[in-house]
mmCIF file of N, CA and C in Angstrom:
data_model
loop_
_atom_site.group_PDB
_atom_site.id
_atom_site.type_symbol
_atom_site.label_atom_id
_atom_site.label_comp_id
_atom_site.label_asym_id
_atom_site.label_seq_id
_atom_site.Cartn_x
_atom_site.Cartn_y
_atom_site.Cartn_z
ATOM 1 N N MET A 27 13.486 36.764 106.360
ATOM 2 C CA MET A 27 13.846 35.568 105.622
ATOM 3 C C MET A 27 13.228 34.323 106.223
ATOM 4 N N GLY A 28 12.771 34.371 107.429
ATOM 5 C CA GLY A 28 12.263 33.189 108.082
ATOM 6 C C GLY A 28 10.774 32.968 107.903
ATOM 7 N N PHE A 29 10.197 33.382 106.802
ATOM 8 C CA PHE A 29 8.756 33.286 106.598
ATOM 9 C C PHE A 29 8.408 32.223 105.561
ATOM 10 N N VAL A 30 9.011 31.064 105.680
ATOM 11 C CA VAL A 30 8.823 29.990 104.702
ATOM 12 C C VAL A 30 7.356 29.587 104.602
ATOM 13 N N GLY A 31 6.697 29.400 105.728
ATOM 14 C CA GLY A 31 5.294 28.990 105.730
ATOM 15 C C GLY A 31 4.386 30.013 105.078
ATOM 16 N N GLN A 32 4.653 31.279 105.323
ATOM 17 C CA GLN A 32 3.837 32.331 104.718
ATOM 18 C C GLN A 32 4.043 32.389 103.208
ATOM 19 N N ARG A 33 5.286 32.223 102.765
ATOM 20 C CA ARG A 33 5.533 32.210 101.317
ATOM 21 C C ARG A 33 4.870 30.990 100.677
ATOM 22 N N ARG A 34 4.910 29.851 101.352
ATOM 23 C CA ARG A 34 4.255 28.642 100.837
ATOM 24 C C ARG A 34 2.756 28.887 100.672
ATOM 25 N N SER A 35 2.133 29.507 101.662
ATOM 26 C CA SER A 35 0.697 29.808 101.586
ATOM 27 C C SER A 35 0.388 30.755 100.437
ATOM 28 N N LEU A 36 1.220 31.766 100.255
ATOM 29 C CA LEU A 36 1.012 32.702 99.146
ATOM 30 C C LEU A 36 1.146 32.011 97.799
ATOM 31 N N ARG A 37 2.138 31.130 97.683
ATOM 32 C CA ARG A 37 2.301 30.399 96.418
ATOM 33 C C ARG A 37 1.072 29.546 96.121
ATOM 34 N N LYS A 38 0.563 28.865 97.130
ATOM 35 C CA LYS A 38 -0.596 27.986 96.927
ATOM 36 C C LYS A 38 -1.853 28.761 96.561
ATOM 37 N N SER A 39 -2.009 29.939 97.137
ATOM 38 C CA SER A 39 -3.263 30.665 96.944
ATOM 39 C C SER A 39 -3.231 31.709 95.831
ATOM 40 N N TRP A 40 -2.061 32.179 95.437
ATOM 41 C CA TRP A 40 -2.012 33.303 94.497
ATOM 42 C C TRP A 40 -1.277 33.034 93.189
ATOM 43 N N THR A 41 -0.506 31.982 93.117
ATOM 44 C CA THR A 41 0.245 31.746 91.878
ATOM 45 C C THR A 41 -0.134 30.398 91.275
ATOM 46 N N PRO A 42 0.014 30.260 89.959
ATOM 47 C CA PRO A 42 -0.267 28.986 89.291
ATOM 48 C C PRO A 42 0.636 27.870 89.816
ATOM 49 N N VAL A 43 0.195 26.639 89.602
ATOM 50 C CA VAL A 43 0.894 25.493 90.175
ATOM 51 C C VAL A 43 2.160 25.097 89.428
ATOM 52 N N ASP A 44 2.321 25.513 88.194
ATOM 53 C CA ASP A 44 3.541 25.149 87.474
ATOM 54 C C ASP A 44 4.150 26.376 86.790
ATOM 55 N N GLN A 45 5.395 26.220 86.404
ATOM 56 C CA GLN A 45 6.169 27.332 85.852
ATOM 57 C C GLN A 45 5.595 27.843 84.530
ATOM 58 N N GLN A 46 5.080 26.948 83.686
ATOM 59 C CA GLN A 46 4.520 27.378 82.399
ATOM 60 C C GLN A 46 3.297 28.273 82.588
ATOM 61 N N ARG A 47 2.432 27.905 83.503
ATOM 62 C CA ARG A 47 1.245 28.727 83.768
ATOM 63 C C ARG A 47 1.629 30.063 84.394
ATOM 64 N N LEU A 48 2.618 30.027 85.257
ATOM 65 C CA LEU A 48 3.097 31.275 85.857
ATOM 66 C C LEU A 48 3.658 32.192 84.778
ATOM 67 N N GLN A 49 4.422 31.636 83.854
ATOM 68 C CA GLN A 49 4.990 32.442 82.773
ATOM 69 C C GLN A 49 3.894 33.053 81.906
ATOM 70 N N ARG A 50 2.863 32.283 81.598
ATOM 71 C CA ARG A 50 1.739 32.819 80.819
ATOM 72 C C ARG A 50 1.042 33.957 81.559
ATOM 73 N N LEU A 51 0.854 33.800 82.865
ATOM 74 C CA LEU A 51 0.231 34.852 83.669
ATOM 75 C C LEU A 51 1.093 36.110 83.677
ATOM 76 N N GLU A 52 2.398 35.934 83.844
ATOM 77 C CA GLU A 52 3.303 37.083 83.837
ATOM 78 C C GLU A 52 3.299 37.769 82.475
ATOM 79 N N ASP A 53 3.298 36.993 81.411
ATOM 80 C CA ASP A 53 3.258 37.573 80.062
ATOM 81 C C ASP A 53 1.947 38.326 79.826
ATOM 82 N N ALA A 54 0.843 37.752 80.279
ATOM 83 C CA ALA A 54 -0.469 38.364 80.063
ATOM 84 C C ALA A 54 -0.654 39.650 80.862
ATOM 85 N N THR A 55 -0.089 39.692 82.055
ATOM 86 C CA THR A 55 -0.293 40.859 82.919
ATOM 87 C C THR A 55 0.842 41.866 82.858
ATOM 88 N N GLY A 56 1.995 41.445 82.327
ATOM 89 C CA GLY A 56 3.161 42.325 82.333
ATOM 90 C C GLY A 56 3.755 42.485 83.719
ATOM 91 N N SER A 57 3.444 41.552 84.594
ATOM 92 C CA SER A 57 3.923 41.601 85.976
ATOM 93 C C SER A 57 4.809 40.401 86.260
ATOM 94 N N ALA A 58 5.727 40.578 87.194
ATOM 95 C CA ALA A 58 6.546 39.476 87.681
ATOM 96 C C ALA A 58 6.137 39.211 89.123
ATOM 97 N N PHE A 59 5.922 37.972 89.457
ATOM 98 C CA PHE A 59 5.498 37.603 90.802
ATOM 99 C C PHE A 59 6.697 37.045 91.553
ATOM 100 N N MET A 60 7.234 37.854 92.466
ATOM 101 C CA MET A 60 8.450 37.485 93.183
ATOM 102 C C MET A 60 8.372 37.932 94.633
ATOM 103 N N PHE A 61 9.158 37.266 95.453
ATOM 104 C CA PHE A 61 9.356 37.700 96.829
ATOM 105 C C PHE A 61 10.632 38.533 96.853
ATOM 106 N N VAL A 62 10.552 39.721 97.400
ATOM 107 C CA VAL A 62 11.703 40.621 97.484
ATOM 108 C C VAL A 62 12.272 40.500 98.887
ATOM 109 N N ILE A 63 13.523 40.046 98.963
ATOM 110 C CA ILE A 63 14.118 39.735 100.254
ATOM 111 C C ILE A 63 15.498 40.368 100.363
ATOM 112 N N GLY A 64 15.767 40.977 101.512
ATOM 113 C CA GLY A 64 17.103 41.476 101.826
ATOM 114 C C GLY A 64 17.916 40.363 102.459
ATOM 115 N N ILE A 65 19.188 40.305 102.133
ATOM 116 C CA ILE A 65 20.069 39.261 102.653
ATOM 117 C C ILE A 65 20.549 39.642 104.051
ATOM 118 N N ALA A 66 20.462 38.713 104.983
ATOM 119 C CA ALA A 66 20.899 38.936 106.360
ATOM 120 C C ALA A 66 22.332 38.433 106.544
ATOM 121 N N ASN A 67 22.908 38.774 107.662
ATOM 122 C CA ASN A 67 24.252 38.298 107.992
ATOM 123 C C ASN A 67 24.228 36.911 108.624
ATOM 124 N N ASN A 68 23.064 36.361 108.875
ATOM 125 C CA ASN A 68 22.913 35.057 109.497
ATOM 126 C C ASN A 68 23.119 33.968 108.443
ATOM 127 N N LYS A 69 24.261 33.267 108.522
ATOM 128 C CA LYS A 69 24.606 32.280 107.493
ATOM 129 C C LYS A 69 23.618 31.116 107.434
ATOM 130 N N ALA A 70 23.065 30.719 108.564
ATOM 131 C CA ALA A 70 22.090 29.620 108.571
ATOM 132 C C ALA A 70 20.821 30.028 107.824
ATOM 133 N N LYS A 71 20.355 31.247 108.050
ATOM 134 C CA LYS A 71 19.163 31.732 107.349
ATOM 135 C C LYS A 71 19.424 31.867 105.855
ATOM 136 N N VAL A 72 20.612 32.340 105.499
ATOM 137 C CA VAL A 72 20.959 32.495 104.084
ATOM 138 C C VAL A 72 21.002 31.126 103.410
ATOM 139 N N ALA A 73 21.593 30.132 104.065
ATOM 140 C CA ALA A 73 21.663 28.781 103.494
ATOM 141 C C ALA A 73 20.261 28.211 103.279
ATOM 142 N N GLU A 74 19.379 28.426 104.251
ATOM 143 C CA GLU A 74 17.986 27.969 104.127
ATOM 144 C C GLU A 74 17.288 28.668 102.965
ATOM 145 N N LEU A 75 17.527 29.954 102.832
ATOM 146 C CA LEU A 75 16.912 30.727 101.757
ATOM 147 C C LEU A 75 17.418 30.273 100.388
ATOM 148 N N ILE A 76 18.714 29.996 100.277
ATOM 149 C CA ILE A 76 19.292 29.551 99.000
ATOM 150 C C ILE A 76 18.621 28.252 98.537
ATOM 151 N N LYS A 77 18.317 27.361 99.463
ATOM 152 C CA LYS A 77 17.607 26.125 99.102
ATOM 153 C C LYS A 77 16.220 26.440 98.546
ATOM 154 N N GLU A 78 15.534 27.371 99.198
ATOM 155 C CA GLU A 78 14.193 27.745 98.738
ATOM 156 C C GLU A 78 14.255 28.442 97.382
ATOM 157 N N VAL A 79 15.271 29.267 97.178
ATOM 158 C CA VAL A 79 15.460 29.950 95.890
ATOM 159 C C VAL A 79 15.659 28.920 94.781
ATOM 160 N N ALA A 80 16.496 27.910 95.037
ATOM 161 C CA ALA A 80 16.760 26.873 94.034
ATOM 162 C C ALA A 80 15.497 26.080 93.712
ATOM 163 N N GLN A 81 14.655 25.876 94.709
ATOM 164 C CA GLN A 81 13.437 25.090 94.504
ATOM 165 C C GLN A 81 12.364 25.871 93.756
ATOM 166 N N HIS A 82 12.210 27.148 94.055
ATOM 167 C CA HIS A 82 11.073 27.902 93.520
ATOM 168 C C HIS A 82 11.436 28.959 92.488
ATOM 169 N N ASP A 83 12.611 29.506 92.540
ATOM 170 C CA ASP A 83 13.062 30.517 91.571
ATOM 171 C C ASP A 83 12.072 31.680 91.444
ATOM 172 N N ASP A 84 11.578 32.158 92.588
ATOM 173 C CA ASP A 84 10.644 33.286 92.557
ATOM 174 C C ASP A 84 11.052 34.377 93.555
ATOM 175 N N PHE A 85 12.348 34.637 93.608
ATOM 176 C CA PHE A 85 12.881 35.617 94.546
ATOM 177 C C PHE A 85 13.667 36.710 93.834
ATOM 178 N N MET A 86 13.625 37.884 94.401
ATOM 179 C CA MET A 86 14.555 38.949 94.056
ATOM 180 C C MET A 86 15.336 39.204 95.340
ATOM 181 N N LEU A 87 16.610 38.823 95.338
ATOM 182 C CA LEU A 87 17.447 38.992 96.519
ATOM 183 C C LEU A 87 18.197 40.307 96.414
ATOM 184 N N LEU A 88 18.082 41.109 97.447
ATOM 185 C CA LEU A 88 18.730 42.412 97.470
ATOM 186 C C LEU A 88 19.912 42.380 98.418
ATOM 187 N N ASN A 89 20.977 43.032 98.027
ATOM 188 C CA ASN A 89 22.169 43.107 98.858
ATOM 189 C C ASN A 89 21.992 44.222 99.888
ATOM 190 N N ILE A 90 21.063 43.998 100.793
ATOM 191 C CA ILE A 90 20.772 44.970 101.844
ATOM 192 C C ILE A 90 20.304 44.183 103.060
ATOM 193 N N GLU A 91 20.671 44.663 104.219
ATOM 194 C CA GLU A 91 20.322 43.997 105.471
ATOM 195 C C GLU A 91 18.825 43.718 105.540
ATOM 196 N N GLU A 92 18.478 42.549 106.028
ATOM 197 C CA GLU A 92 17.074 42.110 106.078
ATOM 198 C C GLU A 92 16.182 43.102 106.814
ATOM 199 N N TYR A 93 16.612 43.576 107.954
ATOM 200 C CA TYR A 93 15.785 44.491 108.751
ATOM 201 C C TYR A 93 16.333 45.911 108.718
ATOM 202 N N SER A 94 16.964 46.254 107.628
ATOM 203 C CA SER A 94 17.484 47.609 107.476
ATOM 204 C C SER A 94 16.323 48.585 107.347
ATOM 205 N N LYS A 95 16.624 49.832 107.289
ATOM 206 C CA LYS A 95 15.583 50.849 107.150
ATOM 207 C C LYS A 95 14.775 50.589 105.873
ATOM 208 N N PRO A 96 13.458 50.467 105.983
ATOM 209 C CA PRO A 96 12.612 50.146 104.819
ATOM 210 C C PRO A 96 12.811 51.048 103.600
ATOM 211 N N PRO A 97 13.036 52.359 103.755
ATOM 212 C CA PRO A 97 13.234 53.173 102.542
ATOM 213 C C PRO A 97 14.449 52.736 101.725
ATOM 214 N N TYR A 98 15.504 52.275 102.383
ATOM 215 C CA TYR A 98 16.685 51.827 101.652
ATOM 216 C C TYR A 98 16.413 50.516 100.919
ATOM 217 N N LYS A 99 15.633 49.641 101.541
ATOM 218 C CA LYS A 99 15.263 48.389 100.880
ATOM 219 C C LYS A 99 14.397 48.680 99.659
ATOM 220 N N MET A 100 13.463 49.618 99.790
ATOM 221 C CA MET A 100 12.595 49.990 98.671
ATOM 222 C C MET A 100 13.413 50.605 97.539
ATOM 223 N N LEU A 101 14.354 51.460 97.870
ATOM 224 C CA LEU A 101 15.214 52.071 96.859
ATOM 225 C C LEU A 101 16.040 51.005 96.146
ATOM 226 N N ALA A 102 16.587 50.055 96.896
ATOM 227 C CA ALA A 102 17.350 48.967 96.284
ATOM 228 C C ALA A 102 16.463 48.158 95.344
ATOM 229 N N PHE A 103 15.224 47.912 95.733
ATOM 230 C CA PHE A 103 14.272 47.193 94.882
ATOM 231 C C PHE A 103 14.065 47.925 93.559
ATOM 232 N N PHE A 104 13.825 49.231 93.622
ATOM 233 C CA PHE A 104 13.584 49.990 92.395
ATOM 234 C C PHE A 104 14.823 50.028 91.503
ATOM 235 N N LYS A 105 16.005 50.118 92.086
ATOM 236 C CA LYS A 105 17.241 50.118 91.290
ATOM 237 C C LYS A 105 17.410 48.793 90.549
ATOM 238 N N VAL A 106 17.202 47.692 91.257
ATOM 239 C CA VAL A 106 17.341 46.373 90.633
ATOM 240 C C VAL A 106 16.271 46.175 89.567
ATOM 241 N N THR A 107 15.048 46.542 89.865
ATOM 242 C CA THR A 107 13.951 46.398 88.906
ATOM 243 C C THR A 107 14.207 47.209 87.648
ATOM 244 N N TYR A 108 14.661 48.428 87.808
ATOM 245 C CA TYR A 108 14.961 49.276 86.654
ATOM 246 C C TYR A 108 16.064 48.653 85.801
ATOM 247 N N ALA A 109 17.088 48.118 86.449
ATOM 248 C CA ALA A 109 18.199 47.507 85.715
ATOM 249 C C ALA A 109 17.755 46.244 84.970
ATOM 250 N N LEU A 110 16.837 45.478 85.554
ATOM 251 C CA LEU A 110 16.393 44.225 84.937
ATOM 252 C C LEU A 110 15.368 44.421 83.833
ATOM 253 N N PHE A 111 14.496 45.409 84.000
ATOM 254 C CA PHE A 111 13.380 45.552 83.075
ATOM 255 C C PHE A 111 13.476 46.861 82.347
#
């Protein structure tokens, strides 16, 4: 969750600058461009993340420990994705 600078760099280099252009790109490609993040027990990190979520709205938050076993995080991602799409 503490990779704010890296997410900022990815947004600048890989995604359109405004929400309308991003929506057109997602519609054209059939893809959603999101950061998939597991929620940690650290309340300060969660509060910081919630601010970033409100500002950018490009996150999929999973109810799984941030540094939990990667296969469980991947499984949670697929379950949420299947339910949404």
